[in-house]
mmCIF file of C-alpha atoms in Angstrom:
data_model
loop_
_atom_site.group_PDB
_atom_site.id
_atom_site.type_symbol
_atom_site.label_atom_id
_atom_site.label_comp_id
_atom_site.label_asym_id
_atom_site.label_seq_id
_atom_site.Cartn_x
_atom_site.Cartn_y
_atom_site.Cartn_z
ATOM 1 C CA MET Q 196 -56.879 14.621 -59.297
ATOM 2 C CA ALA Q 197 -54.561 11.880 -60.102
ATOM 3 C CA GLY Q 198 -51.199 11.976 -58.168
ATOM 4 C CA GLY Q 199 -49.063 12.903 -61.148
ATOM 5 C CA LYS Q 200 -51.365 15.649 -62.342
ATOM 6 C CA PHE Q 201 -51.448 17.027 -58.793
ATOM 7 C CA ARG Q 202 -47.723 17.121 -58.644
ATOM 8 C CA LEU Q 203 -47.452 18.788 -61.914
ATOM 9 C CA TRP Q 204 -50.092 21.516 -60.858
ATOM 10 C CA LEU Q 205 -48.133 22.140 -57.571
ATOM 11 C CA LEU Q 206 -44.912 22.580 -59.623
ATOM 12 C CA LEU Q 207 -46.582 25.047 -61.995
ATOM 13 C CA VAL Q 208 -48.209 27.014 -59.258
ATOM 14 C CA GLY Q 209 -44.829 27.063 -57.481
ATOM 15 C CA ALA Q 210 -42.876 28.233 -60.557
ATOM 16 C CA VAL Q 211 -45.492 31.158 -60.902
ATOM 17 C CA LEU Q 212 -45.031 32.084 -57.307
ATOM 18 C CA VAL Q 213 -41.131 32.109 -57.403
ATOM 19 C CA VAL Q 214 -41.009 33.933 -60.731
ATOM 20 C CA THR Q 215 -43.468 36.675 -59.198
ATOM 21 C CA ALA Q 216 -41.386 36.860 -55.987
ATOM 22 C CA VAL Q 217 -38.074 37.312 -57.828
ATOM 23 C CA ALA Q 218 -39.700 39.989 -60.002
ATOM 24 C CA GLY Q 219 -38.953 42.465 -57.157
ATOM 25 C CA VAL Q 220 -40.208 46.087 -56.780
ATOM 26 C CA GLY Q 221 -41.661 47.832 -59.878
ATOM 27 C CA GLY Q 222 -41.386 44.648 -62.061
ATOM 28 C CA GLU Q 223 -37.608 44.656 -62.055
ATOM 29 C CA ARG Q 224 -35.749 41.580 -61.128
ATOM 30 C CA ALA Q 225 -34.570 41.557 -57.595
ATOM 31 C CA ALA Q 226 -30.878 40.825 -56.712
ATOM 32 C CA VAL Q 227 -32.160 37.917 -54.549
ATOM 33 C CA PRO Q 228 -35.424 36.047 -54.150
ATOM 34 C CA ALA Q 229 -35.843 37.048 -50.469
ATOM 35 C CA LEU Q 230 -34.367 38.625 -47.321
ATOM 36 C CA PHE Q 231 -34.902 37.005 -43.952
ATOM 37 C CA VAL Q 232 -34.207 39.105 -40.875
ATOM 38 C CA PHE Q 233 -33.338 38.128 -37.309
ATOM 39 C CA GLY Q 234 -32.524 40.606 -34.513
ATOM 40 C CA ASP Q 235 -33.592 42.845 -31.892
ATOM 41 C CA SER Q 236 -35.025 46.341 -31.565
ATOM 42 C CA LEU Q 237 -32.603 47.829 -34.115
ATOM 43 C CA ILE Q 238 -34.376 45.918 -36.803
ATOM 44 C CA ASP Q 239 -37.727 44.913 -35.289
ATOM 45 C CA ASN Q 240 -40.694 46.178 -37.463
ATOM 46 C CA GLY Q 241 -43.686 45.052 -35.293
ATOM 47 C CA ASN Q 242 -43.244 41.734 -33.936
ATOM 48 C CA ASN Q 243 -43.742 42.972 -30.359
ATOM 49 C CA ASN Q 244 -46.738 44.903 -31.081
ATOM 50 C CA ASN Q 245 -49.292 42.316 -29.829
ATOM 51 C CA LEU Q 246 -47.020 40.892 -27.028
ATOM 52 C CA ALA Q 247 -47.394 41.567 -23.336
ATOM 53 C CA SER Q 248 -44.106 43.627 -23.599
ATOM 54 C CA LEU Q 249 -42.687 46.720 -22.368
ATOM 55 C CA ALA Q 250 -40.470 46.926 -25.465
ATOM 56 C CA LYS Q 251 -42.800 48.419 -27.990
ATOM 57 C CA ALA Q 252 -42.686 51.251 -30.468
ATOM 58 C CA ASN Q 253 -46.084 51.243 -32.195
ATOM 59 C CA TYR Q 254 -47.022 54.710 -31.205
ATOM 60 C CA PHE Q 255 -46.230 58.198 -32.376
ATOM 61 C CA PRO Q 256 -43.704 59.847 -32.648
ATOM 62 C CA TYR Q 257 -42.100 56.534 -33.777
ATOM 63 C CA GLY Q 258 -42.539 56.281 -37.410
ATOM 64 C CA ILE Q 259 -43.042 60.038 -37.777
ATOM 65 C CA ASP Q 260 -40.890 59.826 -41.096
ATOM 66 C CA PHE Q 261 -42.063 56.497 -42.235
ATOM 67 C CA ALA Q 262 -44.853 56.283 -44.867
ATOM 68 C CA ASP Q 263 -47.008 54.011 -42.816
ATOM 69 C CA GLY Q 264 -46.469 55.910 -39.490
ATOM 70 C CA PRO Q 265 -45.854 53.881 -36.524
ATOM 71 C CA THR Q 266 -45.437 50.211 -37.148
ATOM 72 C CA GLY Q 267 -43.159 48.990 -34.326
ATOM 73 C CA ARG Q 268 -39.900 50.124 -35.667
ATOM 74 C CA PHE Q 269 -37.797 51.738 -32.964
ATOM 75 C CA CYS Q 270 -36.783 54.964 -34.913
ATOM 76 C CA ASN Q 271 -38.377 57.727 -36.899
ATOM 77 C CA GLY Q 272 -38.264 56.042 -40.330
ATOM 78 C CA TYR Q 273 -36.072 53.259 -41.917
ATOM 79 C CA THR Q 274 -34.219 50.530 -40.238
ATOM 80 C CA ILE Q 275 -31.058 48.966 -41.684
ATOM 81 C CA VAL Q 276 -32.902 46.240 -43.285
ATOM 82 C CA ASP Q 277 -35.633 48.437 -44.885
ATOM 83 C CA GLU Q 278 -32.839 50.186 -46.708
ATOM 84 C CA LEU Q 279 -31.226 46.890 -47.696
ATOM 85 C CA ALA Q 280 -34.371 45.376 -48.893
ATOM 86 C CA GLU Q 281 -34.760 48.453 -51.278
ATOM 87 C CA LEU Q 282 -31.001 48.185 -52.396
ATOM 88 C CA LEU Q 283 -31.692 44.519 -53.329
ATOM 89 C CA GLY Q 284 -34.740 45.455 -55.294
ATOM 90 C CA LEU Q 285 -37.198 43.951 -52.872
ATOM 91 C CA PRO Q 286 -40.226 45.173 -51.148
ATOM 92 C CA LEU Q 287 -39.914 46.108 -47.441
ATOM 93 C CA VAL Q 288 -39.936 42.760 -45.587
ATOM 94 C CA PRO Q 289 -43.121 42.144 -43.493
ATOM 95 C CA SER Q 290 -42.956 41.239 -39.745
ATOM 96 C CA TYR Q 291 -43.588 37.501 -38.985
ATOM 97 C CA SER Q 292 -46.669 38.557 -36.964
ATOM 98 C CA GLN Q 293 -48.149 40.125 -40.006
ATOM 99 C CA ALA Q 294 -46.949 37.944 -43.076
ATOM 100 C CA SER Q 295 -49.811 35.667 -43.907
ATOM 101 C CA THR Q 296 -49.755 34.738 -47.577
ATOM 102 C CA VAL Q 297 -47.271 32.623 -49.412
ATOM 103 C CA GLN Q 298 -46.586 35.380 -51.778
ATOM 104 C CA GLU Q 299 -45.444 37.688 -48.876
ATOM 105 C CA VAL Q 300 -43.185 35.100 -47.223
ATOM 106 C CA LEU Q 301 -41.509 34.209 -50.499
ATOM 107 C CA GLN Q 302 -39.860 37.594 -50.701
ATOM 108 C CA GLY Q 303 -38.865 37.467 -46.928
ATOM 109 C CA VAL Q 304 -39.800 37.795 -43.420
ATOM 110 C CA ASN Q 305 -38.654 39.772 -40.486
ATOM 111 C CA TYR Q 306 -38.648 37.772 -37.243
ATOM 112 C CA ALA Q 307 -36.781 40.439 -35.031
ATOM 113 C CA SER Q 308 -38.034 41.283 -31.689
ATOM 114 C CA ALA Q 309 -37.182 44.149 -29.503
ATOM 115 C CA ALA Q 310 -35.334 42.947 -26.216
ATOM 116 C CA ALA Q 311 -34.464 39.722 -27.831
ATOM 117 C CA GLY Q 312 -30.898 38.198 -27.191
ATOM 118 C CA ILE Q 313 -28.772 35.273 -28.199
ATOM 119 C CA LEU Q 314 -29.451 33.961 -24.724
ATOM 120 C CA ASP Q 315 -33.119 33.252 -23.914
ATOM 121 C CA ASP Q 316 -33.211 35.019 -20.699
ATOM 122 C CA SER Q 317 -31.642 38.293 -21.915
ATOM 123 C CA GLY Q 318 -34.147 41.234 -22.027
ATOM 124 C CA GLY Q 319 -36.342 39.643 -19.369
ATOM 125 C CA ASN Q 320 -36.819 42.997 -17.693
ATOM 126 C CA PHE Q 321 -39.078 43.855 -20.751
ATOM 127 C CA VAL Q 322 -41.203 40.767 -20.211
ATOM 128 C CA GLY Q 323 -42.520 39.747 -23.613
ATOM 129 C CA ARG Q 324 -40.053 39.264 -26.412
ATOM 130 C CA ILE Q 325 -38.981 36.605 -29.056
ATOM 131 C CA PRO Q 326 -35.512 35.211 -28.316
ATOM 132 C CA PHE Q 327 -33.248 34.349 -31.137
ATOM 133 C CA ASN Q 328 -33.967 30.507 -30.514
ATOM 134 C CA GLU Q 329 -37.682 31.304 -30.981
ATOM 135 C CA GLN Q 330 -37.134 33.352 -33.990
ATOM 136 C CA ILE Q 331 -35.383 30.497 -35.619
ATOM 137 C CA SER Q 332 -38.290 28.239 -34.855
ATOM 138 C CA ASN Q 333 -40.515 30.687 -36.608
ATOM 139 C CA PHE Q 334 -38.168 30.603 -39.471
ATOM 140 C CA GLU Q 335 -38.521 26.755 -39.621
ATOM 141 C CA SER Q 336 -42.225 27.176 -39.742
ATOM 142 C CA THR Q 337 -41.945 29.633 -42.777
ATOM 143 C CA VAL Q 338 -39.715 27.054 -44.507
ATOM 144 C CA SER Q 339 -42.336 24.401 -44.088
ATOM 145 C CA GLN Q 340 -44.995 26.993 -45.479
ATOM 146 C CA ILE Q 341 -42.764 27.643 -48.544
ATOM 147 C CA ALA Q 342 -42.147 24.010 -49.268
ATOM 148 C CA GLY Q 343 -45.694 23.297 -49.061
ATOM 149 C CA ALA Q 344 -46.467 25.933 -51.562
ATOM 150 C CA ILE Q 345 -43.713 25.277 -54.172
ATOM 151 C CA GLY Q 346 -42.277 21.895 -53.323
ATOM 152 C CA ALA Q 347 -39.222 20.973 -51.295
ATOM 153 C CA ALA Q 348 -36.660 21.198 -54.051
ATOM 154 C CA ALA Q 349 -37.768 24.506 -55.312
ATOM 155 C CA ALA Q 350 -37.915 25.802 -51.625
ATOM 156 C CA SER Q 351 -34.298 24.544 -51.109
ATOM 157 C CA ARG Q 352 -32.983 26.542 -54.214
ATOM 158 C CA HIS Q 353 -35.130 29.609 -53.254
ATOM 159 C CA LEU Q 354 -33.562 29.707 -49.719
ATOM 160 C CA ALA Q 355 -30.055 29.059 -50.878
ATOM 161 C CA GLN Q 356 -30.276 31.960 -53.017
ATOM 162 C CA SER Q 357 -31.839 34.308 -50.459
ATOM 163 C CA ILE Q 358 -29.937 36.455 -47.928
ATOM 164 C CA VAL Q 359 -30.289 36.115 -44.168
ATOM 165 C CA PHE Q 360 -29.584 39.032 -41.999
ATOM 166 C CA VAL Q 361 -28.740 38.365 -38.398
ATOM 167 C CA GLY Q 362 -28.048 41.221 -35.814
ATOM 168 C CA MET Q 363 -28.024 39.841 -32.183
ATOM 169 C CA GLY Q 364 -25.922 40.623 -29.089
ATOM 170 C CA SER Q 365 -26.792 44.011 -27.998
ATOM 171 C CA ASN Q 366 -29.379 43.009 -25.342
ATOM 172 C CA ASP Q 367 -27.159 40.214 -24.004
ATOM 173 C CA TYR Q 368 -25.001 43.057 -22.788
ATOM 174 C CA LEU Q 369 -27.466 46.095 -22.165
ATOM 175 C CA ASN Q 370 -30.188 43.973 -20.784
ATOM 176 C CA ASN Q 371 -28.381 41.092 -19.202
ATOM 177 C CA TYR Q 372 -24.691 41.488 -18.405
ATOM 178 C CA LEU Q 373 -24.896 45.238 -17.442
ATOM 179 C CA MET Q 374 -28.183 44.857 -15.568
ATOM 180 C CA PRO Q 375 -27.795 44.841 -11.800
ATOM 181 C CA ASN Q 376 -30.661 42.285 -11.316
ATOM 182 C CA TYR Q 377 -28.930 39.714 -13.379
ATOM 183 C CA ASP Q 378 -25.935 37.712 -11.848
ATOM 184 C CA THR Q 379 -24.251 37.355 -15.228
ATOM 185 C CA ARG Q 380 -21.503 39.875 -14.449
ATOM 186 C CA ARG Q 381 -20.616 38.103 -11.241
ATOM 187 C CA ARG Q 382 -20.266 34.754 -13.019
ATOM 188 C CA TYR Q 383 -18.487 35.603 -16.047
ATOM 189 C CA THR Q 384 -15.542 37.794 -17.051
ATOM 190 C CA PRO Q 385 -16.118 39.826 -20.309
ATOM 191 C CA GLN Q 386 -13.942 37.199 -22.159
ATOM 192 C CA GLN Q 387 -15.838 34.266 -20.628
ATOM 193 C CA PHE Q 388 -19.272 35.875 -21.473
ATOM 194 C CA ALA Q 389 -18.126 36.600 -25.064
ATOM 195 C CA ASP Q 390 -17.111 32.988 -25.393
ATOM 196 C CA LEU Q 391 -20.452 31.693 -24.012
ATOM 197 C CA LEU Q 392 -22.394 33.871 -26.386
ATOM 198 C CA VAL Q 393 -20.440 32.961 -29.513
ATOM 199 C CA ARG Q 394 -20.555 29.250 -28.742
ATOM 200 C CA GLN Q 395 -24.405 29.652 -28.481
ATOM 201 C CA TYR Q 396 -24.487 31.788 -31.554
ATOM 202 C CA ALA Q 397 -22.613 29.162 -33.709
ATOM 203 C CA GLY Q 398 -25.160 26.621 -32.883
ATOM 204 C CA GLN Q 399 -27.890 28.905 -33.750
ATOM 205 C CA LEU Q 400 -26.375 29.805 -37.102
ATOM 206 C CA ALA Q 401 -25.890 26.115 -37.802
ATOM 207 C CA ARG Q 402 -29.616 25.617 -37.172
ATOM 208 C CA LEU Q 403 -30.531 28.224 -39.684
ATOM 209 C CA TYR Q 404 -28.142 26.468 -42.040
ATOM 210 C CA ARG Q 405 -29.949 23.268 -41.531
ATOM 211 C CA ALA Q 406 -33.276 24.952 -42.411
ATOM 212 C CA GLY Q 407 -31.829 25.908 -45.858
ATOM 213 C CA ALA Q 408 -30.119 29.264 -45.217
ATOM 214 C CA ARG Q 409 -26.885 29.667 -47.235
ATOM 215 C CA LYS Q 410 -26.095 33.321 -47.602
ATOM 216 C CA PHE Q 411 -25.574 35.122 -44.191
ATOM 217 C CA VAL Q 412 -24.857 38.706 -43.389
ATOM 218 C CA VAL Q 413 -24.047 38.708 -39.579
ATOM 219 C CA ALA Q 414 -23.687 42.166 -37.911
ATOM 220 C CA GLY Q 415 -21.386 42.685 -34.977
ATOM 221 C CA VAL Q 416 -22.581 44.679 -31.860
ATOM 222 C CA GLY Q 417 -22.345 48.354 -32.521
ATOM 223 C CA ALA Q 418 -20.582 50.852 -30.219
ATOM 224 C CA MET Q 419 -22.819 51.375 -27.232
ATOM 225 C CA GLY Q 420 -20.643 53.586 -24.958
ATOM 226 C CA CYS Q 421 -21.887 56.709 -26.283
ATOM 227 C CA ILE Q 422 -25.813 56.010 -26.539
ATOM 228 C CA PRO Q 423 -27.896 58.641 -24.707
ATOM 229 C CA SER Q 424 -28.853 56.214 -21.995
ATOM 230 C CA VAL Q 425 -25.206 55.555 -21.190
ATOM 231 C CA LEU Q 426 -24.316 59.244 -21.451
ATOM 232 C CA ALA Q 427 -27.109 60.052 -19.114
ATOM 233 C CA GLN Q 428 -25.639 57.986 -16.437
ATOM 234 C CA SER Q 429 -22.575 60.364 -16.243
ATOM 235 C CA VAL Q 430 -23.085 63.779 -14.690
ATOM 236 C CA THR Q 431 -20.726 65.207 -17.264
ATOM 237 C CA GLY Q 432 -22.439 63.285 -20.211
ATOM 238 C CA GLN Q 433 -19.228 61.406 -21.048
ATOM 239 C CA CYS Q 434 -19.080 58.363 -23.135
ATOM 240 C CA SER Q 435 -18.345 54.939 -21.422
ATOM 241 C CA PRO Q 436 -15.121 53.262 -22.812
ATOM 242 C CA GLU Q 437 -15.855 50.426 -20.449
ATOM 243 C CA VAL Q 438 -19.143 49.650 -22.125
ATOM 244 C CA ASP Q 439 -17.463 49.675 -25.684
ATOM 245 C CA ASP Q 440 -14.547 47.460 -24.320
ATOM 246 C CA LEU Q 441 -17.118 44.910 -23.081
ATOM 247 C CA VAL Q 442 -18.345 44.013 -26.535
ATOM 248 C CA LEU Q 443 -14.915 44.042 -28.310
ATOM 249 C CA PRO Q 444 -14.287 40.393 -27.276
ATOM 250 C CA PHE Q 445 -17.753 39.338 -28.580
ATOM 251 C CA ASN Q 446 -17.118 41.030 -31.943
ATOM 252 C CA ALA Q 447 -13.642 39.535 -32.206
ATOM 253 C CA ASN Q 448 -14.965 35.983 -31.373
ATOM 254 C CA LEU Q 449 -17.748 36.493 -33.759
ATOM 255 C CA ARG Q 450 -15.643 37.256 -36.678
ATOM 256 C CA ALA Q 451 -13.470 34.311 -35.967
ATOM 257 C CA MET Q 452 -16.339 31.936 -35.593
ATOM 258 C CA LEU Q 453 -17.797 33.181 -39.039
ATOM 259 C CA ASP Q 454 -14.429 32.730 -40.683
ATOM 260 C CA GLY Q 455 -14.330 29.267 -39.537
ATOM 261 C CA LEU Q 456 -17.900 28.307 -40.619
ATOM 262 C CA GLY Q 457 -17.234 30.027 -44.110
ATOM 263 C CA ALA Q 458 -14.191 27.934 -44.480
ATOM 264 C CA GLY Q 459 -15.938 24.631 -44.448
ATOM 265 C CA GLY Q 460 -17.572 24.313 -41.054
ATOM 266 C CA LEU Q 461 -20.899 24.500 -42.811
ATOM 267 C CA PRO Q 462 -20.365 23.363 -46.460
ATOM 268 C CA GLY Q 463 -21.855 25.715 -49.196
ATOM 269 C CA ALA Q 464 -22.506 28.521 -46.801
ATOM 270 C CA ARG Q 465 -21.097 31.963 -47.228
ATOM 271 C CA PHE Q 466 -20.791 34.456 -44.273
ATOM 272 C CA THR Q 467 -20.340 38.211 -44.485
ATOM 273 C CA TYR Q 468 -19.383 40.148 -41.347
ATOM 274 C CA LEU Q 469 -20.769 43.736 -40.811
ATOM 275 C CA ASP Q 470 -18.561 45.806 -38.506
ATOM 276 C CA ASN Q 471 -21.315 47.954 -37.128
ATOM 277 C CA PHE Q 472 -18.860 48.967 -34.397
ATOM 278 C CA ARG Q 473 -16.383 50.511 -36.823
ATOM 279 C CA VAL Q 474 -19.170 52.259 -38.811
ATOM 280 C CA PHE Q 475 -20.616 53.813 -35.692
ATOM 281 C CA ARG Q 476 -17.345 54.960 -34.247
ATOM 282 C CA ALA Q 477 -16.580 56.571 -37.588
ATOM 283 C CA ILE Q 478 -19.804 58.483 -37.424
ATOM 284 C CA LEU Q 479 -19.232 59.682 -33.896
ATOM 285 C CA GLY Q 480 -15.651 60.523 -34.694
ATOM 286 C CA ASN Q 481 -16.451 62.876 -37.536
ATOM 287 C CA PRO Q 482 -20.119 63.505 -37.498
ATOM 288 C CA ALA Q 483 -20.103 66.552 -39.781
ATOM 289 C CA ALA Q 484 -18.521 64.413 -42.561
ATOM 290 C CA PHE Q 485 -21.713 62.296 -42.464
ATOM 291 C CA GLY Q 486 -24.023 65.281 -42.227
ATOM 292 C CA PHE Q 487 -24.862 65.105 -38.464
ATOM 293 C CA ALA Q 488 -24.625 67.993 -35.949
ATOM 294 C CA VAL Q 489 -25.925 66.349 -32.673
ATOM 295 C CA VAL Q 490 -24.239 63.343 -31.192
ATOM 296 C CA ASP Q 491 -24.804 63.660 -27.564
ATOM 297 C CA ARG Q 492 -28.550 63.506 -26.967
ATOM 298 C CA GLY Q 493 -31.646 61.583 -28.296
ATOM 299 C CA CYS Q 494 -34.091 63.430 -30.637
ATOM 300 C CA CYS Q 495 -36.814 62.101 -28.615
ATOM 301 C CA GLY Q 496 -36.322 61.531 -24.754
ATOM 302 C CA ILE Q 497 -36.341 62.950 -21.361
ATOM 303 C CA GLY Q 498 -33.708 64.154 -18.916
ATOM 304 C CA ARG Q 499 -29.938 64.395 -19.306
ATOM 305 C CA ASN Q 500 -28.887 63.788 -22.882
ATOM 306 C CA GLY Q 501 -32.428 62.914 -23.777
ATOM 307 C CA GLY Q 502 -31.538 59.502 -22.396
ATOM 308 C CA GLN Q 503 -32.848 59.125 -18.807
ATOM 309 C CA ILE Q 504 -36.328 58.230 -20.151
ATOM 310 C CA THR Q 505 -36.725 57.092 -23.734
ATOM 311 C CA CYS Q 506 -39.388 58.461 -26.217
ATOM 312 C CA LEU Q 507 -42.884 58.445 -24.699
ATOM 313 C CA PRO Q 508 -46.288 58.428 -26.529
ATOM 314 C CA PHE Q 509 -46.897 61.732 -28.316
ATOM 315 C CA MET Q 510 -43.825 63.399 -27.069
ATOM 316 C CA PRO Q 511 -42.747 66.181 -29.586
ATOM 317 C CA PRO Q 512 -39.322 64.953 -31.238
ATOM 318 C CA CYS Q 513 -36.738 67.390 -32.477
ATOM 319 C CA ALA Q 514 -37.464 68.970 -35.724
ATOM 320 C CA ASP Q 515 -34.198 68.360 -37.532
ATOM 321 C CA ARG Q 516 -33.994 64.540 -37.194
ATOM 322 C CA ASP Q 517 -31.683 64.037 -40.091
ATOM 323 C CA ARG Q 518 -28.970 66.059 -38.129
ATOM 324 C CA TYR Q 519 -29.254 63.740 -34.978
ATOM 325 C CA VAL Q 520 -27.371 60.555 -34.684
ATOM 326 C CA PHE Q 521 -29.579 59.185 -32.027
ATOM 327 C CA TRP Q 522 -33.367 58.855 -32.238
ATOM 328 C CA ASP Q 523 -34.183 57.850 -28.710
ATOM 329 C CA ALA Q 524 -32.220 56.819 -25.572
ATOM 330 C CA TYR Q 525 -31.034 53.542 -27.407
ATOM 331 C CA HIS Q 526 -31.474 53.671 -31.225
ATOM 332 C CA PRO Q 527 -29.983 55.616 -34.079
ATOM 333 C CA THR Q 528 -32.128 57.806 -36.361
ATOM 334 C CA ALA Q 529 -33.248 56.443 -39.685
ATOM 335 C CA ALA Q 530 -30.361 58.721 -41.362
ATOM 336 C CA VAL Q 531 -27.634 56.686 -39.515
ATOM 337 C CA ASN Q 532 -29.559 53.374 -40.418
ATOM 338 C CA VAL Q 533 -29.442 54.226 -44.098
ATOM 339 C CA ILE Q 534 -25.704 54.990 -43.887
ATOM 340 C CA ILE Q 535 -25.049 51.568 -42.224
ATOM 341 C CA ALA Q 536 -27.175 49.716 -44.797
ATOM 342 C CA ARG Q 537 -25.368 51.443 -47.711
ATOM 343 C CA GLN Q 538 -22.016 50.520 -46.184
ATOM 344 C CA ALA Q 539 -23.120 46.975 -45.809
ATOM 345 C CA PHE Q 540 -24.163 46.968 -49.464
ATOM 346 C CA HIS Q 541 -21.436 48.785 -51.227
ATOM 347 C CA GLY Q 542 -18.791 49.116 -48.521
ATOM 348 C CA ALA Q 543 -15.070 47.891 -48.576
ATOM 349 C CA ALA Q 544 -13.589 45.125 -46.576
ATOM 350 C CA ASP Q 545 -12.747 47.318 -43.680
ATOM 351 C CA VAL Q 546 -16.494 47.569 -42.979
ATOM 352 C CA VAL Q 547 -17.989 44.424 -44.416
ATOM 353 C CA ALA Q 548 -15.938 41.349 -45.227
ATOM 354 C CA PRO Q 549 -15.112 39.167 -47.068
ATOM 355 C CA VAL Q 550 -17.632 40.409 -49.474
ATOM 356 C CA ASN Q 551 -20.212 43.182 -49.384
ATOM 357 C CA VAL Q 552 -23.936 42.431 -49.572
ATOM 358 C CA ARG Q 553 -24.040 43.453 -53.185
ATOM 359 C CA GLN Q 554 -21.262 40.927 -54.026
ATOM 360 C CA LEU Q 555 -22.831 38.241 -51.787
ATOM 361 C CA ALA Q 556 -26.126 38.497 -53.775
ATOM 362 C CA THR Q 557 -24.334 37.483 -56.973
ATOM 363 C CA LEU Q 558 -22.467 34.475 -55.624
#
């Protein structure tokens, strides 16, 4: 095939693929072409399944309320990004480990990995995991795959219109700074550690930008002082203000950094900050208003507060899962995830700023 005809054929094939991708669920037009996801176990959907890792959730009762059963999601049903994908009119985003066809990756990929951190060594106690730096490398491979299918210019437009969701940082605290076998806490004050993390994070977001990302939703670290694993460390089952106070400097630094990048640090990029901490504290402060009755134990777990040993294979979970805030020792239930996602999509500036996800999609 002559060069000119081949280029024309490539463009036609690319156009068909892009139009099909943007069609969304049920043939209706999606709000954005794709959703690309980076993070940890809060939004992992199976990337750790085939790793030599202690951080896995591809067994029952995980996924008990999910249509496909246990997939590697660390809850009973939907994660935050599952609900966000639906709100955007997209199909559920496949994990990087399972996405194979160009058609699949055109509508987004989930690169998140349980135990992953901003720092490469965070989560090392769980052995296998995919740190944020490696997740970005996987995204760069996906970008090359898309460009090879639809052409570089079309790929650039496609990525610029898509949404990138990033939720990192929890493991840098729970499975690094707070771990006795790490020397991080002896080397850094909480503020120094927050400064270190956000400097690294800024470079990583810039790397995503250089790969073509333009619309970012970046979640802060949520309130962790009341998760069952922390409650279980207190004989009285009390929350730990000290743990919550640790992450506040990080969230403050992160928001300031995103404001700087959005104000011209990365031209053409738009950054939205999701205040997970505020949403979670609101739920814990008035659980009945959100439909919850149990806030002090995991639905599936062993020991004090259901948090001393997390959910084990084939362990019977609680029956009324929609009434529980926590699914296991570390993670919220699907009911909480859906609330957070809807706040991200529709919420006001006290939760998601400067615009919510619905508004970001239209920009």
